[in-house]
CSV table of C-alpha atoms in Angstrom, one decimal:
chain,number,residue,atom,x,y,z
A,1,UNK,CA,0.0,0.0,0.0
A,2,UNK,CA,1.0,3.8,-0.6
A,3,UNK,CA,1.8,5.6,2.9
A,4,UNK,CA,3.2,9.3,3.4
A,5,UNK,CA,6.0,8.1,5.6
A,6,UNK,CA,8.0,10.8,8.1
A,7,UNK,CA,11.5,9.3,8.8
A,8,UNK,CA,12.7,12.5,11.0
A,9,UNK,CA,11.2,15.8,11.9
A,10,UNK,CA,11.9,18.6,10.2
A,11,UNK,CA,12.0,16.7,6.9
A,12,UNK,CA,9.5,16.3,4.4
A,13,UNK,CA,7.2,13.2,3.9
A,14,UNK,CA,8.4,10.6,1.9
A,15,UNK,CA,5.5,8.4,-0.8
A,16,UNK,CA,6.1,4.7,0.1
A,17,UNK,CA,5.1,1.5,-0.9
A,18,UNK,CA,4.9,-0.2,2.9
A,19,UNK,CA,3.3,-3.6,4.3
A,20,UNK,CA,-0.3,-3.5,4.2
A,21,UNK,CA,-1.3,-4.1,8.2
A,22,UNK,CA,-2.9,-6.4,9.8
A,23,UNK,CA,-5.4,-5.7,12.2
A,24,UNK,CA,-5.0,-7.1,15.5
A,25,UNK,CA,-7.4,-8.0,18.4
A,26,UNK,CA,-9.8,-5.3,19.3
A,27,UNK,CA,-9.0,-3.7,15.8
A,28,UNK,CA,-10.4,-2.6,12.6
A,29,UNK,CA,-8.5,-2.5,9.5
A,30,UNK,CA,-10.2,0.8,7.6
A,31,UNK,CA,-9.3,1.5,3.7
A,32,UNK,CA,-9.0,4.9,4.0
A,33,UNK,CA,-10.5,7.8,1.7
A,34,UNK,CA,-10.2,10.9,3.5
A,35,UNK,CA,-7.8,12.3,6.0
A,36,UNK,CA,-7.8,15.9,7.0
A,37,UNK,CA,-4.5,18.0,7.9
A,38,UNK,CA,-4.2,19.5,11.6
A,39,UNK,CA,-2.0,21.8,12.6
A,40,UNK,CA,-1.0,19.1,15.1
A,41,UNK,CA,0.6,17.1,12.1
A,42,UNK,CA,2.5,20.5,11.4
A,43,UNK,CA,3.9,20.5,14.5
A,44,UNK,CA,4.7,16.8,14.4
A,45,UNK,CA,6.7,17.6,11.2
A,46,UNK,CA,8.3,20.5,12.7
A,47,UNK,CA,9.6,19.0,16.1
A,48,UNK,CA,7.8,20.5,18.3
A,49,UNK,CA,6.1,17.7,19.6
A,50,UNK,CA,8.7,15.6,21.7
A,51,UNK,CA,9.1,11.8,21.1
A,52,UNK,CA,6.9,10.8,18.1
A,53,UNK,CA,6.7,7.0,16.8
A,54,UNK,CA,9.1,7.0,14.0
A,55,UNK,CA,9.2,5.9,11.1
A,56,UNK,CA,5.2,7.8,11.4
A,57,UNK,CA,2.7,7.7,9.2
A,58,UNK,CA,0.6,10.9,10.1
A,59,UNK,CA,-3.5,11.7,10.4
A,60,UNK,CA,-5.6,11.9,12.9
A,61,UNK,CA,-8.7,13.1,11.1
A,62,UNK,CA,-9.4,10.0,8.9
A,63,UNK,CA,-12.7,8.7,7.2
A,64,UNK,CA,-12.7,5.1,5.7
A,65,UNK,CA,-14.4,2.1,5.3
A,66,UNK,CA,-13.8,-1.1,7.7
A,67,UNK,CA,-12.1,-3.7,5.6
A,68,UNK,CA,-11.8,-6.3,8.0
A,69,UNK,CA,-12.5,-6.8,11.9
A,70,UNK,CA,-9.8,-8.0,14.3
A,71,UNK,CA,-10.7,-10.8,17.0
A,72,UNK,CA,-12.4,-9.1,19.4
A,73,UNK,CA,-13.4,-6.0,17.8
A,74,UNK,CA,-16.5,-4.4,18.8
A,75,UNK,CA,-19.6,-5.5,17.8
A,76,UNK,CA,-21.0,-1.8,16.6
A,77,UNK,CA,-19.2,-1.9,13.0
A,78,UNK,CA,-19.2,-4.4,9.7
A,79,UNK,CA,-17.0,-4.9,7.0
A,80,UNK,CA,-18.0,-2.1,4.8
A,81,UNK,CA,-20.0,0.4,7.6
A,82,UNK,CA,-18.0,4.0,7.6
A,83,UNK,CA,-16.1,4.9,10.2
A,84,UNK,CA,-14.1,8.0,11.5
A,85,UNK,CA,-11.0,7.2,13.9
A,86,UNK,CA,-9.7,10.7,16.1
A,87,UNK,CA,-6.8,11.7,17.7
A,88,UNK,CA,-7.2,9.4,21.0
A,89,UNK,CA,-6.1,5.9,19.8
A,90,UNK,CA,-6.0,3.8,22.8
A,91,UNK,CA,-6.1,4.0,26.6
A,92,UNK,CA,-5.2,1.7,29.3
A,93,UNK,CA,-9.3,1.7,30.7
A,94,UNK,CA,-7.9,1.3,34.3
A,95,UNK,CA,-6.5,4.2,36.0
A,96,UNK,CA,-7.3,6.5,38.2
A,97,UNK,CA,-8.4,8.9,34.7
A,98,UNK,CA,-10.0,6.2,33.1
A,99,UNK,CA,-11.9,5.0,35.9
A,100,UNK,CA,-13.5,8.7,36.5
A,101,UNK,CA,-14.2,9.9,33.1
A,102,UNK,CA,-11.0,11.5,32.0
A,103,UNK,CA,-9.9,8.8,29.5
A,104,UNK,CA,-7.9,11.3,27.6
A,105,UNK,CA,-5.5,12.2,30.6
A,106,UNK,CA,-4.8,8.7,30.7
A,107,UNK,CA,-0.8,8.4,31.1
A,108,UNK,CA,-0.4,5.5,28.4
A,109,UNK,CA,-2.7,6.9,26.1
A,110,UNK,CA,-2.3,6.2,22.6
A,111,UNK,CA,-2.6,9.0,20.0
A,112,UNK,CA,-3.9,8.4,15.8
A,113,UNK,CA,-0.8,9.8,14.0
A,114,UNK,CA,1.7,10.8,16.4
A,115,UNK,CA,2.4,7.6,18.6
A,116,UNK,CA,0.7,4.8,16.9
A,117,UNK,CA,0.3,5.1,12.7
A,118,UNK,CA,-2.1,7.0,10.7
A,119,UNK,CA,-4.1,8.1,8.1
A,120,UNK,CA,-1.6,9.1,5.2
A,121,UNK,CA,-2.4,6.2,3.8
A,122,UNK,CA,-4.4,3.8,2.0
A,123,UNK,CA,-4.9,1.7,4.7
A,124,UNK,CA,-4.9,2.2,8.5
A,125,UNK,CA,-5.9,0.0,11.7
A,126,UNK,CA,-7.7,1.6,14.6
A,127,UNK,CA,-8.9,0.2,18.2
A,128,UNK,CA,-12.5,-0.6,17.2
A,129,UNK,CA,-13.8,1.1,20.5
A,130,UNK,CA,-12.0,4.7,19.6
A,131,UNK,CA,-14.0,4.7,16.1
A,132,UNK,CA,-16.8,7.2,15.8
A,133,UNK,CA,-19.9,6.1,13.5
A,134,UNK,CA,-20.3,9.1,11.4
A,135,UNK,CA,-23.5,11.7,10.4
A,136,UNK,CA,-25.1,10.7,7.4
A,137,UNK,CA,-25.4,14.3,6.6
A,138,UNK,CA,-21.7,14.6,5.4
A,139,UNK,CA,-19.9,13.1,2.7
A,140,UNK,CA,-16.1,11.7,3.2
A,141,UNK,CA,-14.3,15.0,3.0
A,142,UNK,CA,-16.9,17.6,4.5
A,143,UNK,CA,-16.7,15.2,7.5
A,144,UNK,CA,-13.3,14.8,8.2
A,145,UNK,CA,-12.3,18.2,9.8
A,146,UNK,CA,-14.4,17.4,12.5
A,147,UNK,CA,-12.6,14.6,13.9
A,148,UNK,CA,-10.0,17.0,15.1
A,149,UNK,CA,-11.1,20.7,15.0
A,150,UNK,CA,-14.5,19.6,15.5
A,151,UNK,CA,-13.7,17.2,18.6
A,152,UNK,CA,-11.1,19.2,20.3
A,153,UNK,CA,-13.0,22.6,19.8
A,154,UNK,CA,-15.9,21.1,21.5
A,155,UNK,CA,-14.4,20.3,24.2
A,156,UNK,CA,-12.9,23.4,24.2
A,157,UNK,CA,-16.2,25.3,23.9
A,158,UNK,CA,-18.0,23.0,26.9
A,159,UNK,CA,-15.4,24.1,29.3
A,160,UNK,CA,-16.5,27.4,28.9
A,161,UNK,CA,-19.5,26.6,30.9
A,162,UNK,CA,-22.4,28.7,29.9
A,163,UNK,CA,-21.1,31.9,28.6
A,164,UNK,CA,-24.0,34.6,27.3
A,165,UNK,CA,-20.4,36.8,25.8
A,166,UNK,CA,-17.9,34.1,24.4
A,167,UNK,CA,-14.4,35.4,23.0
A,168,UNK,CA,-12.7,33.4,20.2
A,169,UNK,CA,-8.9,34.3,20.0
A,170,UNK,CA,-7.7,32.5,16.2
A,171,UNK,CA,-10.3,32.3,13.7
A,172,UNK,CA,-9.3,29.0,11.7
A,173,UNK,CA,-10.6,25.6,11.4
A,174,UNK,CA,-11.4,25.0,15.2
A,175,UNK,CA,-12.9,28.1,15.5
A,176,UNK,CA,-15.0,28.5,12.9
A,177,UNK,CA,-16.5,25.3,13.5
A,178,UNK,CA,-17.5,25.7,17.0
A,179,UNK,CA,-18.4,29.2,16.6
A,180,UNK,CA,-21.5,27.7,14.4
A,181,UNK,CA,-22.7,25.8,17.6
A,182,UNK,CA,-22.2,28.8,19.8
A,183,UNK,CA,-24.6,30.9,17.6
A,184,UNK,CA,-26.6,28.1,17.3
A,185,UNK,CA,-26.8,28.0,21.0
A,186,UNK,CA,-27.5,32.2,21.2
A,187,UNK,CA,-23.8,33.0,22.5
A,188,UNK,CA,-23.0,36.4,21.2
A,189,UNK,CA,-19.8,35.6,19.5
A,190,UNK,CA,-16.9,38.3,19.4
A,191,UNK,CA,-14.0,36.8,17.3
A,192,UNK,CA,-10.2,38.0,17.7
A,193,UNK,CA,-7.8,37.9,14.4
A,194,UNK,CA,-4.3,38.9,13.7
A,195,UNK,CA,-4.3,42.9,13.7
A,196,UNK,CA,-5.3,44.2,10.6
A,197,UNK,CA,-6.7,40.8,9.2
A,198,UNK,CA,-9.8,42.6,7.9
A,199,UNK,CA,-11.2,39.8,5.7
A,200,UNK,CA,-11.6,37.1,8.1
A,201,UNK,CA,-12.8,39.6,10.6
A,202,UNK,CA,-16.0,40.2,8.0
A,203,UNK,CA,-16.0,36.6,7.7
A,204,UNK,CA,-17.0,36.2,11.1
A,205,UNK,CA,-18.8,39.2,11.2
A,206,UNK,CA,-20.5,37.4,8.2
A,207,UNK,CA,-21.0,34.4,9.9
A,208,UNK,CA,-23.2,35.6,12.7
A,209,UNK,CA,-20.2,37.5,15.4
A,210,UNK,CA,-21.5,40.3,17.1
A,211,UNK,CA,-17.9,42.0,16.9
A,212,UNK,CA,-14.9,41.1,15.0
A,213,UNK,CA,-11.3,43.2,15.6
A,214,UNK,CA,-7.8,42.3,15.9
A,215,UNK,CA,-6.1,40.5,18.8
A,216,UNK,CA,-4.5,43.6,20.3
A,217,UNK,CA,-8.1,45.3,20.6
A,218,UNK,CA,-10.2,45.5,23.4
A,219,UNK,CA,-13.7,44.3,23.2
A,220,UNK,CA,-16.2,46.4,23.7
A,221,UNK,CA,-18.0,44.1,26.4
A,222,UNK,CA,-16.6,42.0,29.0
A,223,UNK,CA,-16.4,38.7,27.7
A,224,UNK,CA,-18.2,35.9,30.2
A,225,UNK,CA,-15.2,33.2,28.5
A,226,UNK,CA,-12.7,33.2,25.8
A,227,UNK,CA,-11.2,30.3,24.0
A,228,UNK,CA,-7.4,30.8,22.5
A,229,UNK,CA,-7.3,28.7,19.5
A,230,UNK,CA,-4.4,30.0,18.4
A,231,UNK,CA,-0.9,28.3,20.0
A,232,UNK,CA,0.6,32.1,21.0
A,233,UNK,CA,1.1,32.2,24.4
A,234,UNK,CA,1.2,36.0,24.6
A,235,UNK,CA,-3.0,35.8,23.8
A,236,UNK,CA,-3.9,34.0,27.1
A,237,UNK,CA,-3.1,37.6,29.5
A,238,UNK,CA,-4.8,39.1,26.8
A,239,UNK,CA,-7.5,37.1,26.4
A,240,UNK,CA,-7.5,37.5,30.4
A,241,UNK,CA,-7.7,41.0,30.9
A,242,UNK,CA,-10.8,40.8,28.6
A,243,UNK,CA,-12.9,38.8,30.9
A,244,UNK,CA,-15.5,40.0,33.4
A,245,UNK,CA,-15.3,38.6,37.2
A,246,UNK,CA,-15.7,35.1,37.5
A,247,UNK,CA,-14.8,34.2,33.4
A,248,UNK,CA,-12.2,31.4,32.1
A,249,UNK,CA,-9.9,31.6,30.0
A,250,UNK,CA,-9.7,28.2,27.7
A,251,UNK,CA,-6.5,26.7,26.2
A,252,UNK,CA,-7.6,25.2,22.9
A,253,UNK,CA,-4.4,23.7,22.0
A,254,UNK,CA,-1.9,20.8,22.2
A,255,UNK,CA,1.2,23.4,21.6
A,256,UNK,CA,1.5,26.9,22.7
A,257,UNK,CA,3.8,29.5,23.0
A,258,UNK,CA,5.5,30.1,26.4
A,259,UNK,CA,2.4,32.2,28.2
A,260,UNK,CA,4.1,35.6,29.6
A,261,UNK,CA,3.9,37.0,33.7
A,262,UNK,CA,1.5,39.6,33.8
A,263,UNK,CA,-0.5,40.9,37.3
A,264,UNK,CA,-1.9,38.9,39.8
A,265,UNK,CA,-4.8,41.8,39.6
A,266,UNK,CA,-5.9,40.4,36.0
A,267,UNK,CA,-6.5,36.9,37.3
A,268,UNK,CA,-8.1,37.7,40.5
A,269,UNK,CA,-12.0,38.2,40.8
A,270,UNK,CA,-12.4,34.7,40.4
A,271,UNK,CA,-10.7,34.4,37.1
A,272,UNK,CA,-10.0,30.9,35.4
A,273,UNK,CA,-7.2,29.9,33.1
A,274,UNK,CA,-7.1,26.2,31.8
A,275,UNK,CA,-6.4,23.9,29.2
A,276,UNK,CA,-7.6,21.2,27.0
A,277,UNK,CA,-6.2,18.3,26.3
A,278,UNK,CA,-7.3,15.8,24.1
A,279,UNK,CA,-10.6,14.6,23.7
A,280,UNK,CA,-13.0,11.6,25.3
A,281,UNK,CA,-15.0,9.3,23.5
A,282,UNK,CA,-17.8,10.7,25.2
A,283,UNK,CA,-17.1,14.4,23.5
A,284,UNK,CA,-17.4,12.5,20.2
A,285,UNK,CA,-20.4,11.2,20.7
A,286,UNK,CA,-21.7,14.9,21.8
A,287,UNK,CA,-20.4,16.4,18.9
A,288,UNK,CA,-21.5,14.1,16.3
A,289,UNK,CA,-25.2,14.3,17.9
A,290,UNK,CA,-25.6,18.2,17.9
A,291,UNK,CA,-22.9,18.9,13.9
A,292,UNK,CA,-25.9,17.9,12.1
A,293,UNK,CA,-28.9,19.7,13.7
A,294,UNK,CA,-27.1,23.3,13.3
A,295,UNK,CA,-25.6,22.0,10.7
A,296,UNK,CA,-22.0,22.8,11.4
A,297,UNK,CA,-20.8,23.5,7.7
A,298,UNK,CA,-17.1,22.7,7.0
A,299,UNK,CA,-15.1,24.4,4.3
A,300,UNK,CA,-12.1,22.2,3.0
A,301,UNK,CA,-9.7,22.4,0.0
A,302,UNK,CA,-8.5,18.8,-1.3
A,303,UNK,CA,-5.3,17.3,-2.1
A,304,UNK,CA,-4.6,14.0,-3.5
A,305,UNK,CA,-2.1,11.7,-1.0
A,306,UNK,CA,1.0,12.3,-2.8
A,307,UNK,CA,0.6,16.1,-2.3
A,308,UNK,CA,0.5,15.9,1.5
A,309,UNK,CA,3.3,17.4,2.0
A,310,UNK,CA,1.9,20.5,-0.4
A,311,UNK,CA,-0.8,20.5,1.9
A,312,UNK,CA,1.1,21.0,4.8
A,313,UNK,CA,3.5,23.8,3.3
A,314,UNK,CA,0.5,25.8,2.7
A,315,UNK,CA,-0.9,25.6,6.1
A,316,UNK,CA,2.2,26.4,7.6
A,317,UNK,CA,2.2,29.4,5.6
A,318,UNK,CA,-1.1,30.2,5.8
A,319,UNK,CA,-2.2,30.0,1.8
A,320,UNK,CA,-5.2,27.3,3.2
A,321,UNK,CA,-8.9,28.9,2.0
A,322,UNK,CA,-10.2,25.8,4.3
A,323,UNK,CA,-9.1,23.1,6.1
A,324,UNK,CA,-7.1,21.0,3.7
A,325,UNK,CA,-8.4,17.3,3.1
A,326,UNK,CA,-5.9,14.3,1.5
A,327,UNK,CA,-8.3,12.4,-0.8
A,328,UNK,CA,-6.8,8.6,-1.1
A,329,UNK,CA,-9.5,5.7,-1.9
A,330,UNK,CA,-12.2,7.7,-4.1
């Protein structure tokens, strides 16, 4: 089979013909025929991520078909039934994080792309109970996005609490996504871009944001929570000093800049800063029950396999008009 193989980071991907796998108790063996890029994969590539499985086969974001079933394997799926298989690969089921709910702290965990193989590929096995039936509403590639962006920005958004002003620092795939489920949900959205980024601002504006300015603005309400989507440390005071008593500040992302001091004063009041890590199967199965009844619309630009590491150049760069999708099996 053809695989986009990473042999060291900070090189690009090499096409390879590899071993076709096998799948092993427990797991499905999916032909794949979408996988969407992250900007997790980017920082794979770049190093920035410590101790990745290597030689790695990226994607975390992957739509296929189940080809065959593993002993063991979960009941739920049959050869042929679409599946989508996320960033959380595998966790050990009895720790202390496990045991209470917070699979994806788990200290062994597994993750799709990064510690155990991928997507950028035409075939891929997965841990039958980590795959997510998916919405017949979207097709292969419309879909894919939010198995990353859409999972992860969920959770993000839940650990807002109950926000009536919500603050969205970064406006790319993450954000727009769950910004449709916070309108949907009568948030009044106020979006934060890179200064001077006027045509995403109207985008947002566009999309349904009450207010739309650059990152170095102040908002012209307190915000009751704000979400940093993008990985620069130097938003999260910011984002701080924009909340009224009692909001939180939420960490959307696996890799951040170093976060700078600033004043006790702009924390205090009740003020929250925390983080988000992962997801849970659990946010998956909340996600994929409320996408469709908004419906949270995804915008993607495709790529054939062989192009992945195109597709990557231009996200790193910033030339993306959506989130990019590798198309392999259609």
């Amino acid at each position: 089979m053809r695989a986009m193989v990473l042999d060291k980071p900070k090189q690009p991907l090499q096409l390879r013909d590899v071993p076709k796998p096998n799948p092993g108790r427990g797991q499905l063996l999916v032909r794949v025929s979408a996988c969407a890029v992250c900007r997790t994969d980017l920082h794979v590539v770049d190093g920035e991520l410590p101790n990745p499985k290597l030689p790695l086969i990226l994607g975390h974001q992957i739509v296929g078909r189940v080809e065959e079933i593993g002993e063991e394997a979960n009941s739920k799926f049959q050869i042929g039934d679409r599946v989508g298989i996320p960033w959380l690969g595998w966790t050990d089921g009895g720790c202390a994080y496990c045991r209470s709910g917070r699979e994806n702290l788990c200290d062994r965990a597994r993750f799709t792309g990064y510690t155990i193989d991928g997507g950028y590929a035409d075939f891929t096995v997965a841990d039958a109970r980590f795959c997510f039936s998916l919405p017949d509403r979207y097709n292969d590639v419309e879909v894919a996005p939010l198995l990353c962006a859409g999972l992860i920005g969920y959770r993000s958004y839940r650990k807002t609490g109950n926000p009536r002003r919500l603050g969205i620092y970064g406006f790319g795939n993450a954000a727009h996504l769950i910004a449709q489920i916070a309108l949907y949900e009568g948030r009044e959205l106020f979006v934060f871009t890179r200064p001077g980024d006027t045509a995403t601002q109207q985008a947002a504006k566009k999309l349904g944001a009450v207010w739309a300015g650059g990152s170095d603005e102040i908002p012209p309400e307190k915000l009751d929570a704000a979400i940093v989507f993008a990985s620069v440390g130097l938003l999260v005071p910011t984002a701080l000093r924009a909340l009224a008593k009692g909001g939180v500040v939420v960490c959307g992302g696996i890799h951040m800049s170093d976060i700078p001091s600033f004043p006790y004063a702009d924390l205090w009041e009740e003020r929250v800063i925390t983080s988000v890590a992962n997801l849970t199967r659990r946010d998956g199965e909340d996600f994929f029950e409320i996408a469709p009844r908004v419906p949270v619309q995804t915008k993607t630009e495709t790529f054939p396999l062989e192009q992945a590491n195109t597709a990557l150049d231009r996200f790193r760069t910033g030339e993306l008009k959506g989130t990019a999708v590798l198309v392999v099996n259609q």
